[in-house]
Coordinates of C-alpha atoms and ligand atoms in Angstrom, one line a residue:
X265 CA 4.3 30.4 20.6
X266 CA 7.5 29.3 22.5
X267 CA 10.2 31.4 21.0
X268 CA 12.9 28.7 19.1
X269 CA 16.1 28.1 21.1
X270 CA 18.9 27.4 19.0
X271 CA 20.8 24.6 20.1
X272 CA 24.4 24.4 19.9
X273 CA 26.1 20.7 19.8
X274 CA 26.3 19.6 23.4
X275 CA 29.9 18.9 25.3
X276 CA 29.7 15.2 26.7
X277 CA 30.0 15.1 29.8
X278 CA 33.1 13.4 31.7
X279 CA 31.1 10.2 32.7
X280 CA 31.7 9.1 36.3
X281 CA 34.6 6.6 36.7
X282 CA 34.2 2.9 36.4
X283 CA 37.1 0.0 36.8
X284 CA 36.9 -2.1 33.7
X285 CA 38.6 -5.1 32.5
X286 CA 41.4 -3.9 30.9
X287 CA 41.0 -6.0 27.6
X288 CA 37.2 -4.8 27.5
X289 CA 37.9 -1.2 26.2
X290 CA 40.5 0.0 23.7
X291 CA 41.5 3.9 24.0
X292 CA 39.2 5.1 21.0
X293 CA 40.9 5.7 18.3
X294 CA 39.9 8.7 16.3
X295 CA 38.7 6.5 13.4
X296 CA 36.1 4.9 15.2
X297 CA 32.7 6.6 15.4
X298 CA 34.5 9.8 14.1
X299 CA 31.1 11.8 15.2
X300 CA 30.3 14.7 12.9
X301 CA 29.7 18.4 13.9
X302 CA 26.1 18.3 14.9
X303 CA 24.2 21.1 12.8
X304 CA 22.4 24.1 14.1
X305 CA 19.0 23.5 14.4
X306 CA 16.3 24.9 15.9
X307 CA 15.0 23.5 19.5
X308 CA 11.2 23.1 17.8
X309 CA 12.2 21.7 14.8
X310 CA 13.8 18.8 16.5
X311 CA 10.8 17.6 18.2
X312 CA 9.1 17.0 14.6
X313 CA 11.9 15.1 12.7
X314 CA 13.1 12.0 13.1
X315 CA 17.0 12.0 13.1
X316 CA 19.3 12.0 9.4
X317 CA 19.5 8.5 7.7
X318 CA 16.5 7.2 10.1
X319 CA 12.6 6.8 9.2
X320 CA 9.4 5.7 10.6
X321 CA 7.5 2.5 9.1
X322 CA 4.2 4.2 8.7
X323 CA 1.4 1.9 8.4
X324 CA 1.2 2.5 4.9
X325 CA 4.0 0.9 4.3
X326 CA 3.5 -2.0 6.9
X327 CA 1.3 -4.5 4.2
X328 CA 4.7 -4.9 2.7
X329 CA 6.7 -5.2 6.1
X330 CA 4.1 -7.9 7.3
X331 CA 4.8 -9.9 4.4
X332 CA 8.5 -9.5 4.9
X333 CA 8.4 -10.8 8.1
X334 CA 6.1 -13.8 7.6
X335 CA 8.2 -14.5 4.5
X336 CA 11.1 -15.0 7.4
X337 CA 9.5 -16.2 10.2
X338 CA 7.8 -19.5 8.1
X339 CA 11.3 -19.8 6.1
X340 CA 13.1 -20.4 9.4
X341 CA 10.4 -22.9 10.9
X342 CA 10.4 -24.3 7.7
X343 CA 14.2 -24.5 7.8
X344 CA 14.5 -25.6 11.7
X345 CA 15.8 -22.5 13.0
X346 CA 15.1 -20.8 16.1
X347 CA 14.2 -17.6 16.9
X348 CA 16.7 -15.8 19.6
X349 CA 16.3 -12.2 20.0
X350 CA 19.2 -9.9 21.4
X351 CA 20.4 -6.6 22.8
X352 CA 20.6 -4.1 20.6
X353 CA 23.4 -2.8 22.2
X354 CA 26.5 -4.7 23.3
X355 CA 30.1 -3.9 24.2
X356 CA 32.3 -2.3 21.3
X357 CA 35.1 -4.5 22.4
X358 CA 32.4 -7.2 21.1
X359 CA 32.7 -6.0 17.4
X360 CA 35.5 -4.6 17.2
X361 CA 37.0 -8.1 18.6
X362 CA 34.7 -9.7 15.7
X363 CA 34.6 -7.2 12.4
X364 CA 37.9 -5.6 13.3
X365 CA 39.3 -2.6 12.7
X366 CA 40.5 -1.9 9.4
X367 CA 36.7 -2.8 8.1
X368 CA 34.4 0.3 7.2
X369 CA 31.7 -0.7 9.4
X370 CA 34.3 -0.2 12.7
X371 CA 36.1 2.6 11.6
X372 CA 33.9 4.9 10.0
X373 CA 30.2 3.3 10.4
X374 CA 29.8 1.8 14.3
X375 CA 27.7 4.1 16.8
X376 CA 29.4 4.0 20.1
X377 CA 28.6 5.5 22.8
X378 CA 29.7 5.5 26.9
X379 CA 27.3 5.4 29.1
X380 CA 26.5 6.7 32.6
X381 CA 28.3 3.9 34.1
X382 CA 31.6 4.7 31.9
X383 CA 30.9 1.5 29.5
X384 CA 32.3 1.7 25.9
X385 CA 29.1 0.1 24.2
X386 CA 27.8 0.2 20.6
X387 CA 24.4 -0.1 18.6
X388 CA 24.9 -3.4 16.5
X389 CA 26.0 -3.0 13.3
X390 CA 25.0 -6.8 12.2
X391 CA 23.8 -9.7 14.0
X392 CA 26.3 -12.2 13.9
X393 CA 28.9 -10.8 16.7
X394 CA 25.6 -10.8 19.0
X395 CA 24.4 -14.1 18.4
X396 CA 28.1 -15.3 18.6
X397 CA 28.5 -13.8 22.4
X398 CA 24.4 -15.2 23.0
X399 CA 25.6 -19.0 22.1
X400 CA 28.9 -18.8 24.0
X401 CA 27.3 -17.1 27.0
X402 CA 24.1 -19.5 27.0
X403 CA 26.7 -22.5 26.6
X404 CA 24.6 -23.1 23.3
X405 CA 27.5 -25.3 22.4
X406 CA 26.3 -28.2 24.6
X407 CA 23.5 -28.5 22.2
X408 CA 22.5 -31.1 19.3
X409 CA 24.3 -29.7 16.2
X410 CA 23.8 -28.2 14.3
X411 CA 22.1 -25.0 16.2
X412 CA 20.4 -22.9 14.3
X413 CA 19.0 -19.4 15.0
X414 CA 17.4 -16.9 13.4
X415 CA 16.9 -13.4 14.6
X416 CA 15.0 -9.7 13.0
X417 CA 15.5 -6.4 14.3
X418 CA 17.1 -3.0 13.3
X419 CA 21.3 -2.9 12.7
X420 CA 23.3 0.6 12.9
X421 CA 25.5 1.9 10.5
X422 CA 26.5 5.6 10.4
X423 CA 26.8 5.9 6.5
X424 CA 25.9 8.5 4.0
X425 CA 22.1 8.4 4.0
X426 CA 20.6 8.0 1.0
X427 CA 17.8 5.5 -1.1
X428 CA 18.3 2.4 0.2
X429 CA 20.8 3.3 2.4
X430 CA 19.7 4.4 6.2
X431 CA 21.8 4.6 9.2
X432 CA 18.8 2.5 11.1
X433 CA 18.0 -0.5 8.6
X434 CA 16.6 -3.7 9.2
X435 CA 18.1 -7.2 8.8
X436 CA 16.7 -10.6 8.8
X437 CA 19.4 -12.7 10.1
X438 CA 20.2 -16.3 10.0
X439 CA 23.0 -18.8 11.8
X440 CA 24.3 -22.2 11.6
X441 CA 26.4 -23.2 14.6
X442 CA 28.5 -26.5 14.9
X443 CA 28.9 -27.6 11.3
X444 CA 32.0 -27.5 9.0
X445 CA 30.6 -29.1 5.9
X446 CA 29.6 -26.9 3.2
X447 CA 26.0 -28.8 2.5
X448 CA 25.4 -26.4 5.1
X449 CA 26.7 -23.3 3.3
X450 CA 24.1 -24.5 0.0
X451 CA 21.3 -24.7 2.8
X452 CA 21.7 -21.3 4.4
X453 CA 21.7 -19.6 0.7
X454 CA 18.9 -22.1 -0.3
X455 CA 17.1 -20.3 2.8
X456 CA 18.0 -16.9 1.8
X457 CA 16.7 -17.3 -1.8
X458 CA 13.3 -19.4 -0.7
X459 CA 12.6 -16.2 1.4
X460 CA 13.1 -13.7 -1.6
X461 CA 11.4 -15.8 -4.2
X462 CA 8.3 -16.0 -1.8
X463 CA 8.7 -12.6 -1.8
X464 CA 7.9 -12.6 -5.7
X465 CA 11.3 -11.3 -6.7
X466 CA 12.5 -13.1 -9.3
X467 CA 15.6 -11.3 -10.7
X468 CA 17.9 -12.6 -8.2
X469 CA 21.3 -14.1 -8.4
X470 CA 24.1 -15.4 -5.9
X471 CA 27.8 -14.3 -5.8
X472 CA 30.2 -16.6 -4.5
X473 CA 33.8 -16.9 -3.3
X474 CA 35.9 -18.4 -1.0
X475 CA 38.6 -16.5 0.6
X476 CA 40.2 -19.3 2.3
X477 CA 41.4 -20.3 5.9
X478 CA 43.4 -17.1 7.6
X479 CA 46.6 -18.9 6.7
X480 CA 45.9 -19.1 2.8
X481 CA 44.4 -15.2 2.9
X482 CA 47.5 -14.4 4.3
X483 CA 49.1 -15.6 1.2
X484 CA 46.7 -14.1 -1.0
X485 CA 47.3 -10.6 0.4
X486 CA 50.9 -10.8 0.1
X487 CA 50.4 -11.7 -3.9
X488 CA 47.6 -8.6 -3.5
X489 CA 49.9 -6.4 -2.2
X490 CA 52.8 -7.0 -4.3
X491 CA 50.8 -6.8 -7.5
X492 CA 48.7 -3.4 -6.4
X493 CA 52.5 -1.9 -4.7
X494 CA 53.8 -1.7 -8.1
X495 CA 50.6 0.1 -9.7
X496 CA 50.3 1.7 -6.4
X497 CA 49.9 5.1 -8.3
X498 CA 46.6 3.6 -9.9
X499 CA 45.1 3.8 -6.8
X500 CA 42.2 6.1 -4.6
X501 CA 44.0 8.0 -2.0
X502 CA 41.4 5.9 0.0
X503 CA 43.0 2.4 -1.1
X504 CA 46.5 3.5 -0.9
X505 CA 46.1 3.3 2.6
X506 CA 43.9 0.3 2.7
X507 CA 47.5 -1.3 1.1
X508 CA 48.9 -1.1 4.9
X509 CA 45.4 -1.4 6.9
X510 CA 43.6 -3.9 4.9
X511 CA 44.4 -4.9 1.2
X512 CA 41.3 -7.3 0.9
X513 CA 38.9 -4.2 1.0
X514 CA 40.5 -2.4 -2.0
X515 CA 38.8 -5.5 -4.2
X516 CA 35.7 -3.8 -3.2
X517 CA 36.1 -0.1 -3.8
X518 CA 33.8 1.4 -6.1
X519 CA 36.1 4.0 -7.6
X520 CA 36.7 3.4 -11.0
X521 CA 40.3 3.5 -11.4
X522 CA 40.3 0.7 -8.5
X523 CA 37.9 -1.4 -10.4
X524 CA 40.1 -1.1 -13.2
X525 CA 43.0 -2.0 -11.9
X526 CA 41.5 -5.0 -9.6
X527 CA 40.1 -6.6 -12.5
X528 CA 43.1 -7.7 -13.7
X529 CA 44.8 -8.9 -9.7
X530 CA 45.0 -12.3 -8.4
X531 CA 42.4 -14.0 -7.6
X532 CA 41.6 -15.7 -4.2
X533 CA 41.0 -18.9 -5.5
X534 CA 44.2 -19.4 -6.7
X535 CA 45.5 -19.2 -3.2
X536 CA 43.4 -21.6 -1.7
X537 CA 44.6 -24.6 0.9
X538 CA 43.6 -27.7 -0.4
X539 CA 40.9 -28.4 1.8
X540 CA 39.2 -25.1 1.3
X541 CA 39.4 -25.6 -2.5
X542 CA 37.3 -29.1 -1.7
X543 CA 35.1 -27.2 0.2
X544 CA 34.2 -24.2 -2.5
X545 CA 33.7 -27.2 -5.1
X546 CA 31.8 -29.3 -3.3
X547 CA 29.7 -26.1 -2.5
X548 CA 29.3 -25.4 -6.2
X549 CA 27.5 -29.2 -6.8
X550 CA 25.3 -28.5 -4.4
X551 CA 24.5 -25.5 -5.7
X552 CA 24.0 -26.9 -9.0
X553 CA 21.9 -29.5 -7.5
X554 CA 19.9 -27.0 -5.8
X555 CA 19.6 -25.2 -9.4
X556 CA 20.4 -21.8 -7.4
X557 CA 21.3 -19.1 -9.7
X558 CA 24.6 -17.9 -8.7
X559 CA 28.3 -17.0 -10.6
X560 CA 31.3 -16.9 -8.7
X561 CA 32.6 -13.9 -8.1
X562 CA 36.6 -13.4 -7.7
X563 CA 36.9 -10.4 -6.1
X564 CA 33.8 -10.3 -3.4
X565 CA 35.9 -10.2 -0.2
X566 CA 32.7 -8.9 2.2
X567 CA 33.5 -6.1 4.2
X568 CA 33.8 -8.0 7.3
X569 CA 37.0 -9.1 9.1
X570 CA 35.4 -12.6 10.6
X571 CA 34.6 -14.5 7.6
X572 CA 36.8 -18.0 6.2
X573 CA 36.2 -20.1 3.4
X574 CA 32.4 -19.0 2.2
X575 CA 31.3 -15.7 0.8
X576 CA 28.2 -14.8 -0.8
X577 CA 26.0 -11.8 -1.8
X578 CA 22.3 -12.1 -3.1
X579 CA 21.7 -9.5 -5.8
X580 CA 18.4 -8.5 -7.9
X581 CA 18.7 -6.9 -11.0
X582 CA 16.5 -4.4 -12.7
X583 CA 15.6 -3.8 -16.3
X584 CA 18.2 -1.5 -17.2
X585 CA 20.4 -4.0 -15.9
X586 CA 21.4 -2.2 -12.6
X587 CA 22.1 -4.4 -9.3
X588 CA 20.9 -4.1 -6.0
X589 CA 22.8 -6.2 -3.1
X590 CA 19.9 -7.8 -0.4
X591 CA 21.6 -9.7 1.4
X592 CA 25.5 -11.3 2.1
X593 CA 26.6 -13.8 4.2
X594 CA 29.5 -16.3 4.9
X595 CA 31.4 -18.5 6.7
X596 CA 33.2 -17.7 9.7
X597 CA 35.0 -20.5 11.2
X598 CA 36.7 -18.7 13.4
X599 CA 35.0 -16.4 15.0
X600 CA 33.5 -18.2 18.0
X601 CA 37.0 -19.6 19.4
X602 CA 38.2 -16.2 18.8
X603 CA 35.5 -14.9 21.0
X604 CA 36.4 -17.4 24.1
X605 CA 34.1 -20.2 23.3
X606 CA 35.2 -23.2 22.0
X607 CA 36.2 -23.9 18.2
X608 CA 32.9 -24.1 16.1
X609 CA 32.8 -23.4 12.7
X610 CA 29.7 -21.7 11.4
X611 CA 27.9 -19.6 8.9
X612 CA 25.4 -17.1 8.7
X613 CA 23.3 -14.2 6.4
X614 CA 21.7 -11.5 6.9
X615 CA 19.4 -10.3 4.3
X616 CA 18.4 -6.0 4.1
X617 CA 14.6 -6.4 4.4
X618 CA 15.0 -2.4 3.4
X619 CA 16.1 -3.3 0.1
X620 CA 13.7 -6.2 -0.2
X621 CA 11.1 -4.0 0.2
X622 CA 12.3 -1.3 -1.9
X623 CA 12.4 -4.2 -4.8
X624 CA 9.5 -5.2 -3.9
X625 CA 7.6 -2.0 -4.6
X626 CA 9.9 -1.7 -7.6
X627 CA 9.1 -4.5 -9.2
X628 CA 5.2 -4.0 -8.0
X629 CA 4.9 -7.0 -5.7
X630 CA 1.7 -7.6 -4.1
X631 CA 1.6 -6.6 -0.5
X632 CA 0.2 -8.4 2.1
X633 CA -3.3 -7.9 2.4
X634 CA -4.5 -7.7 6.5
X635 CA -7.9 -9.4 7.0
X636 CA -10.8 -7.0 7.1
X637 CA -13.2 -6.8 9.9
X638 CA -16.4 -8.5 8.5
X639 CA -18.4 -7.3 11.5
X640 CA -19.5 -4.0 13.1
X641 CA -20.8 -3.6 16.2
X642 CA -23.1 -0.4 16.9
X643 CA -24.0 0.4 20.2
X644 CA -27.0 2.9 21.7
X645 CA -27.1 4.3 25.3
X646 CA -24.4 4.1 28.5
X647 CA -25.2 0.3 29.2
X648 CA -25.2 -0.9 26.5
X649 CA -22.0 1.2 25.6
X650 CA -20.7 -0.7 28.3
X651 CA -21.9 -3.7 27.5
X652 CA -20.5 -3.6 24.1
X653 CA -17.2 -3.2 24.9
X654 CA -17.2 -7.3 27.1
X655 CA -19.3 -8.3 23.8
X656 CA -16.4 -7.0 21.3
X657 CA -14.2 -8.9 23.5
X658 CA -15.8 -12.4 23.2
X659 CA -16.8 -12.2 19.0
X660 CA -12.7 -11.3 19.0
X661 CA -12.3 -14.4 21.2
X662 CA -13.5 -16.3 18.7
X663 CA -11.8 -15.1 15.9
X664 CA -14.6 -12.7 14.0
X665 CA -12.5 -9.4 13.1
X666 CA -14.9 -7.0 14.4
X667 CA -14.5 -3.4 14.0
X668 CA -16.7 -0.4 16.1
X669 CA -17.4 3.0 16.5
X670 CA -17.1 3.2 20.2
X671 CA -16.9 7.2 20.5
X672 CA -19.9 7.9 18.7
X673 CA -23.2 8.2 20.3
X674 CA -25.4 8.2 17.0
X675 CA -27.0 5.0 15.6
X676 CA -27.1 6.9 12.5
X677 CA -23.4 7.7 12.2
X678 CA -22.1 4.1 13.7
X679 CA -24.2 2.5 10.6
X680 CA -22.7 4.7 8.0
X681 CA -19.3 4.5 9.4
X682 CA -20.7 0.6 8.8
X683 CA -21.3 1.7 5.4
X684 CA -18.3 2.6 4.5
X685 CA -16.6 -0.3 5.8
X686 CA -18.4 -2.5 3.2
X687 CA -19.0 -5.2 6.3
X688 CA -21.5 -8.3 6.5
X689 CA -22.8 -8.0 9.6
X690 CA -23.5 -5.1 12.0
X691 CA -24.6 -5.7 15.7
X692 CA -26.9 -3.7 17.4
X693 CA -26.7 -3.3 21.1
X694 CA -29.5 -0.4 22.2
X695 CA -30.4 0.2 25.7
X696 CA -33.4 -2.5 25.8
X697 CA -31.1 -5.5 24.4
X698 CA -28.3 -4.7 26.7
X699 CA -31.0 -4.4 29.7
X700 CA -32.7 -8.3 28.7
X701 CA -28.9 -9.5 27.6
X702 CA -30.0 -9.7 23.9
X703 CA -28.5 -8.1 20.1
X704 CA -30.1 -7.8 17.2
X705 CA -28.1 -8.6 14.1
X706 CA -28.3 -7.2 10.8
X707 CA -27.3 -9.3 7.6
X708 CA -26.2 -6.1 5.6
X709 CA -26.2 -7.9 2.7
X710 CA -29.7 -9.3 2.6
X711 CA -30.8 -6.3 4.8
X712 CA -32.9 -9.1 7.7
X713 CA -32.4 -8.8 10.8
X714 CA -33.1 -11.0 13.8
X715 CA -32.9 -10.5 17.6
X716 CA -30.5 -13.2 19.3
X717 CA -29.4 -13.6 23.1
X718 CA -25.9 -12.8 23.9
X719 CA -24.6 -16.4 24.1
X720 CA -26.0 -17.5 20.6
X721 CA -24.6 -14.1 19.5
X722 CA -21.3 -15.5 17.9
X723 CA -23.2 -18.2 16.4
X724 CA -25.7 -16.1 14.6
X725 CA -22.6 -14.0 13.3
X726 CA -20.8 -17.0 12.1
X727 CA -24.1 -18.0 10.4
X728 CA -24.4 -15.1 8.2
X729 CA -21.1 -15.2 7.3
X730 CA -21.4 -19.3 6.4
X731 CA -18.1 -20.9 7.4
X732 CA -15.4 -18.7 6.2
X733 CA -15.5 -16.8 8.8
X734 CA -12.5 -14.0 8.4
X735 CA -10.0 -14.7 11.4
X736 CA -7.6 -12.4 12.5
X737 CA -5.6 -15.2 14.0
X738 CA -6.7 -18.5 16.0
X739 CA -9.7 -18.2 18.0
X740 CA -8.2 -18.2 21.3
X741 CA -7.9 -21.4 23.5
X742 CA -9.9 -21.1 26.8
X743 CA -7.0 -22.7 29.2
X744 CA -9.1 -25.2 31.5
Ligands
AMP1029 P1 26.2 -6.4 4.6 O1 26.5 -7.4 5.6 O2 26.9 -5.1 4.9 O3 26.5 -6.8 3.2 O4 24.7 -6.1 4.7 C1 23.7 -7.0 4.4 C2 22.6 -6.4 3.7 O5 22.0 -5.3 4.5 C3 23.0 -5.6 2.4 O6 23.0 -6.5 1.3 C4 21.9 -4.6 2.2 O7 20.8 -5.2 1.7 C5 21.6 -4.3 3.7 N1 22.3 -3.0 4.0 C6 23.6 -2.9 4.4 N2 23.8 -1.6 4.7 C7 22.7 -0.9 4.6 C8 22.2 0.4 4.8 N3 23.1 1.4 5.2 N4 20.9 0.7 4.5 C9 20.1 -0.2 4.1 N5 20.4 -1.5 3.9 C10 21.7 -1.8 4.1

């Protein structure tokens, strides 16, 4: 046995010098991606563990993944949304330009990283900064409004692992580019709970908000900050500070004495430009319309620095009463000018497909069920070992989920493995049919068999098993 190293946290090394745009890279401050003391662990154990707050998908799990993701992909056809797929990885002058510091997810939560080349560069933490950059770089903005893009993928955040709560955790992501009206904001959370009532969860609800334009949050934080100044002493040490960095994110502490005490502050609402108030109200008929279950909730802020007007969370609830956040989303106006592309207001979600799943197993929603191969195909001797492997090819071709046994050299273990699959039809390819290009196939269910050439083969198999034949996707198009 190799004798276990211990290995002790590694010194980065200075990376090799690199001009960059000035603008591009901020000296890091110590609050961002604050890396932890790595732990002592032993050389071998490494190689057997995935790392803390990060888990493989096992295929166990995938029947509930694969309905996630179909869930998503037909909501966003359905909805006229694109797919766009991109980097995981981007500059940290991206979101830090976008969520700001000040916000959790930039000072305590963001992986950053240099890399060989000296770039300061981060694994994304949500999806909207990225898409952002994607449209302004693709000069998406010459495009029919709205735009509409939809993306899936793994997000970062370094945060306390724990259920429901991973450092590599997956988000299905939506985005409306190019319209201001809020029709669009009800259509975006009319997406968002289509996908989780497909999903068969039904104890969902919507919280709302609106937390203005910039220049009527900037009046709302002065009333914030007066009020919470003179109960200062009320506060976490945690929120005391947030009073000078950002008062907006002591509404969503979870320490109780905050909670207390922001129960009773002033409310964003009250603050609101005129036009902003239209927009919230006119949101609310269309909700009402849409006879989405939602209640508007005061102090939900969203930890994010980008958003305007719009703010909502999708929650489920349990029986004991205890709530679960999916998904949140909002407008962000903003964000694209502040980028470098031209003003385009917009709005976006993205929905924790770790939680959904989570509530779906807690609630005990069916999985989805992946087709099972109908058809076995046994095969006796080198050629026709060989031969099986173009035949496999062709009954896949044509859409009949076949299943084999190709390692095994026994006719006798191939039809129990057979067996045990419970299939309709095995195929028998022994040395003499693959020498005069024929198969026998065995109707395992009235136990007849026939011997057919190779080119009516697919048609015999699709005989037995009448016309609902199992297909594991299209038969495939021969391109003339
Ligand atoms: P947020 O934009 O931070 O509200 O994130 C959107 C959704 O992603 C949340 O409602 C959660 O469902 C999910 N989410 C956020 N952080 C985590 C995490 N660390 N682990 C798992 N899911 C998360």
């Amino acid at each position: 046995m190799t004798p276990k190293k211990t290995v002790l946290p590694k010194k980065a090394k200075p990376a090799a010098k690199k001009p960059v745009a000035k603008s591009a890279v901020k000296p890091e401050k110590k609050s961002v991606a604050k890396a932890a003391p790595a732990p002592l662990v032993s050389e071998n154990e490494l190689l057997m563990q995935s790392l803390r707050g990060m888990r493989d998908i096992l295929p166990d799990e995938q029947p509930y993944w694969e309905r996630v993701r179909r869930s998503l992909s037909t909501a966003a056809q359905d909805y006229g949304f694109q797919r766009i797929d991109t980097p995981t990885v981007e500059y940290l002058h991206l979101f830090v330009r976008s969520i700001k510091e000040g916000t959790d997810i930039i000072d305590k939560e963001i992986y950053s990283f240099q890399t060989r080349g000296g770039d300061r560069v981060a694994l994304r933490p949500e999806f909207t900064a990225g898409i952002g950059r994607a449209y302004i770089q693709h000069g998406m903005s010459v495009l029919p409004k709205p735009i509409r893009l939809f993306s899936m993928g793994p997000v970062f955040r370094y945060d306390r692992p724990q259920e429901g709560r991973y450092r590599e955790l997956w988000q299905g992501d939506f985005e409306v580019f190019g319209e201001a009206d809020p029709i669009l904001d009800a259509q975006v959370m009319q997406v968002a709970y289509r996908v989780v009532r497909e999903l068969g969860l039904k104890d969902v609800e919507f919280q709302v908000n609106s937390i203005g334009t910039p220049e009527s949050r900037k009046r709302y934080e002065k009333a914030l900050v007066r009020f919470l100044e003179s109960q200062k002493h009320k506060l976490c040490q945690v929120c005391r500070e947030r009073l000078t960095t950002n008062p907006m994110r002591i509404l969503d502490c979870k320490e109780d004495k905050c909670v207390q005490l922001t129960s009773q502050v002033p409310q964003a609402l009250d603050f609101l430009d005129d036009e902003s108030r239209a927009h919230f109200k006119s949101l609310l008929e269309y909700l009402d319309e849409l006879e989405l279950p939602y209640s508007i909730n005061p102090r939900l802020v969203r930890g994010l620095d980008y958003y305007t007007r719009t703010v909502f969370e999708i929650w489920s609830t349990d029986r004991e009463g205890k709530k679960y956040a999916l998904g949140g989303g909002g407008r962000y106006d903003n964000l694209i000018q502040e980028l470098g592309g031209e003003p385009t207001p917009a709005i976006g979600f993205g929905l924790g497909l770790d939680r959904v799943v989570l509530e779906m197993k807690r609630t005990q929603v069916r999985p989805y069920e992946f087709p099972k191969p109908r058809v076995f195909l046994a095969q006796l001797g080198d050629l026709a070992k060989k031969k099986s492997l173009r035949l496999f090819s062709e009954l896949e071709k044509h859409g009949i989920l076949t299943t084999e046994s190709f390692g095994r050299g026994s006719l006798k273990a191939q039809m129990r493995v057979a067996g045990r699959l419970g299939v309709e039809v095995t195929i028998i390819l022994g040395q003499k049919e693959a020498l005069d290009g024929t198969a026998i196939v065995k109707d395992m269910v009235s136990g007849t068999q026939e011997t057919v050439t190779q080119e009516r083969l697919v048609d015999a198999v699709k005989k037995i098993l009448k016309t609902n034949v199992t297909l594991a996707h299209p038969p495939v198009k021969s391109e003339k």
